[in-house]
Coordinates of C-alpha atoms in Angstrom, one line a residue:
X228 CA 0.0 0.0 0.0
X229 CA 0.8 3.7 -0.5
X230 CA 0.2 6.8 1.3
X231 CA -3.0 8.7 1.0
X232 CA -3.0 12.9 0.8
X233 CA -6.2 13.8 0.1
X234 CA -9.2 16.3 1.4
X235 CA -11.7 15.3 4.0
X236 CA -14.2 16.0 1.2
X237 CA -13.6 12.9 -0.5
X238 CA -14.1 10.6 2.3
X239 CA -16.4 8.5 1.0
X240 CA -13.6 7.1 -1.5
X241 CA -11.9 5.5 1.9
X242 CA -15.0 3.5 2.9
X243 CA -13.8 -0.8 2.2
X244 CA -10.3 -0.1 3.0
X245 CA -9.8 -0.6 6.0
X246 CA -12.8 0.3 8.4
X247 CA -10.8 1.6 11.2
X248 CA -9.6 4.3 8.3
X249 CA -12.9 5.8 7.7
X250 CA -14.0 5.7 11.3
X251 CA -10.4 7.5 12.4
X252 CA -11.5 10.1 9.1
X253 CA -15.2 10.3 10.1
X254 CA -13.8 11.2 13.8
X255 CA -11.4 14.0 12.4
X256 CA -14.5 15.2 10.3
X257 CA -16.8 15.2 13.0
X258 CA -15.1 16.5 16.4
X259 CA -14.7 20.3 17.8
X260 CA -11.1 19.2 18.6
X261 CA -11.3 22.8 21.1
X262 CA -13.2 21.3 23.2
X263 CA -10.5 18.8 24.2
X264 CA -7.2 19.0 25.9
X265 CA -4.0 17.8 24.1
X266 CA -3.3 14.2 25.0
X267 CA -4.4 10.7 23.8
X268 CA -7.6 9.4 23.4
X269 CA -8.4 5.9 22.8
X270 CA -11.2 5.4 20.5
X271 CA -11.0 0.7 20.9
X272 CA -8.1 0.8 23.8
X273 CA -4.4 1.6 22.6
X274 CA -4.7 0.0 19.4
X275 CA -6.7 2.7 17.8
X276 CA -6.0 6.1 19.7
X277 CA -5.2 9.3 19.0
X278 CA -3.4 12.0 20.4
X279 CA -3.8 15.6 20.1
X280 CA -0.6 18.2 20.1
X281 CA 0.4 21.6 19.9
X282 CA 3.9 22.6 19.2
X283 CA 5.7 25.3 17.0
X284 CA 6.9 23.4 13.6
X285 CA 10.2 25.3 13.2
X286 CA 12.7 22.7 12.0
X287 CA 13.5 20.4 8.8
X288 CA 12.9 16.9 9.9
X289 CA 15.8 15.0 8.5
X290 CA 15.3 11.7 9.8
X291 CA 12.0 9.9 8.2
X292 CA 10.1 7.6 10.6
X293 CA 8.7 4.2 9.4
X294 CA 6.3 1.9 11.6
X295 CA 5.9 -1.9 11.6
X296 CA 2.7 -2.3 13.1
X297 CA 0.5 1.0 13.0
X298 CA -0.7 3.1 10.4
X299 CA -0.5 7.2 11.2
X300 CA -3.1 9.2 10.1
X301 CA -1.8 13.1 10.4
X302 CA -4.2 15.6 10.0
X303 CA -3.7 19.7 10.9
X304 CA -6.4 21.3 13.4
X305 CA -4.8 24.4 12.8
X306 CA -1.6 25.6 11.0
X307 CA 0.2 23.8 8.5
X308 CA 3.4 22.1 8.1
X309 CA 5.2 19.8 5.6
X310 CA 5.5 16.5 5.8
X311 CA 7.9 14.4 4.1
X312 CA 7.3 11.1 2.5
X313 CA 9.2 8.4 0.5
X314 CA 8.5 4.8 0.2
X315 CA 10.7 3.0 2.7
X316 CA 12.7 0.6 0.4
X317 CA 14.0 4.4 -0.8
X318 CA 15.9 5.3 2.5
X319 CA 19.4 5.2 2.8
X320 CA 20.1 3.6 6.0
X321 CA 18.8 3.3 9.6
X322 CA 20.0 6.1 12.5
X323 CA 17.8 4.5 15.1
X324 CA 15.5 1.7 15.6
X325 CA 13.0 1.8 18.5
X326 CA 11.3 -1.9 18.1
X327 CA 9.2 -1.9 21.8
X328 CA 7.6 1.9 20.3
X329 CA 7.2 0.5 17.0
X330 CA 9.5 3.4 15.6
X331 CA 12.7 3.5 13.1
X332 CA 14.2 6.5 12.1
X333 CA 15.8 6.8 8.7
X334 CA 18.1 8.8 6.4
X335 CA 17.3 9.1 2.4
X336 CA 15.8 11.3 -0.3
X337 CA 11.8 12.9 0.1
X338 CA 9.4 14.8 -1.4
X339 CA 7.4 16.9 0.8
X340 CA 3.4 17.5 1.1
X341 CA 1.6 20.1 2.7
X342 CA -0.8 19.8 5.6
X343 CA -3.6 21.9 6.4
X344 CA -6.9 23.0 6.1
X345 CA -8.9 19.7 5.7
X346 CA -6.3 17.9 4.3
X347 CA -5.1 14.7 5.5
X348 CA -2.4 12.2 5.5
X349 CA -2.3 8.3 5.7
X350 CA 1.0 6.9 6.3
X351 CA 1.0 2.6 6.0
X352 CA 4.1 0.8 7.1
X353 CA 5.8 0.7 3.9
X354 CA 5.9 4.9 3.8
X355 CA 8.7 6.4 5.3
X356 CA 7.7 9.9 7.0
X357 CA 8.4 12.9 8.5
X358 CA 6.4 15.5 10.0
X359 CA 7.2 18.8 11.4
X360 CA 8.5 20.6 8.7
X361 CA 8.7 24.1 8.5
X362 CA 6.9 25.9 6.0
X363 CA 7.6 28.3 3.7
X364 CA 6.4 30.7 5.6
X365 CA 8.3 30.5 8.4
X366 CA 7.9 28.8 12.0
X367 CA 4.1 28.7 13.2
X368 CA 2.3 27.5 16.3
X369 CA 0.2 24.1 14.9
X370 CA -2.1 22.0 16.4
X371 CA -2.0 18.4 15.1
X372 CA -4.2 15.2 15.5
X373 CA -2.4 12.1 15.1
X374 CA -4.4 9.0 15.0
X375 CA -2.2 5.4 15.1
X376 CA -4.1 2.0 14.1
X377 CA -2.7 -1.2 15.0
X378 CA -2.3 -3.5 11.8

C-alpha cells in the first residue's frame, strides 16, 4: 500500500479499506477538537488512539520515521506544516530503531506535502515519513491530530 493525501471531502472514496480508516476520518470530520485538551484518546483501547498536540513546527525533519505495526493518520487542526514522504525501500540507512515503540528513524531522499486545512495524510508501514517541517512561511504555532491503528 501507499500513502494517502487527500481532502476530507472525498471521504467516501476510503470506505472498504480498511474500516478503522474511515472511522479514524469520520472522527477527524466530526469532532470540535477545542473542546478537548492535548493528550491521547483511545477510541477501541491503545490500538486505535489518537493524540492531540500543539507545538511550533520550526525545523527540517531529516530523519523519516517508518512503523511496523500501525498506520498514522496526520491531519492539521490548525496551521500547517510539511511532511515528508518516500516509500521505505528508498531510505538510505537506519539512524535509530525503536522496536518496543514501534519506531525507526531513517536517512534518504523525500518529497514533501503540505498539511492543512482539511487535508489529511495516511502513512501505511511501507511509507517512510516525516512530520514537522517548516513551512515556507516560516515557523508557526500548529495544532496536530495524530491517530495510530494497529495492523
Amino acid at each position: 500500500t501507499a500513502m494517502i493525501y487527500d481532502s476530507l471531502k472525498h471521504l467516501d472514496a476510503y470506505k472498504g479499506i480498511y474500516p478503522q480508516i474511515t472511522r479514524a476520518l469520520e472522527i477527524i470530520r466530526d469532532t470540535d477538537f477545542s473542546q478537548l485538551e492535548d493528550g491521547t484518546y483511545e477510541v477501541d483501547g491503545f490500538n486505535f488512539r489518537y493524540m492531540l498536540q500543539s507545538y511550533t513546527v520550526e525545523n527540517h525533519n531529516d530523519t523519516p520515521e517508518s512503523h511496523k505495526n500501525f498506520i498514522d493518520i496526520q491531519y492539521m487542526i490548525s496551521g500547517k506544516e510539511l511532511m515528508g514522504v518516500a516509500p521505505l525501500e528508498e531510505m538510505t540507512e537506519v539512524v535509530q530503531a525503536n522496536p518496543d515503540g514501534d519506531i525507526w528513524l531513517h536517512r534518504g531522499p523525500f518529497d514533501t506535502v503540505t498539511v492543512c486545512g482539511d487535508r489529511f495524510v495516511v502513512f501505511f508501514p511501507g511509507d517512510a515519513h516525516a512530520p514537522g517541517i517548516v513551512p515556507p512561511e516560516g515557523p508557526m504555532a500548529v495544532r496536530k491530530c495524530v491517530f495510530k491503528i494497529h495492523i
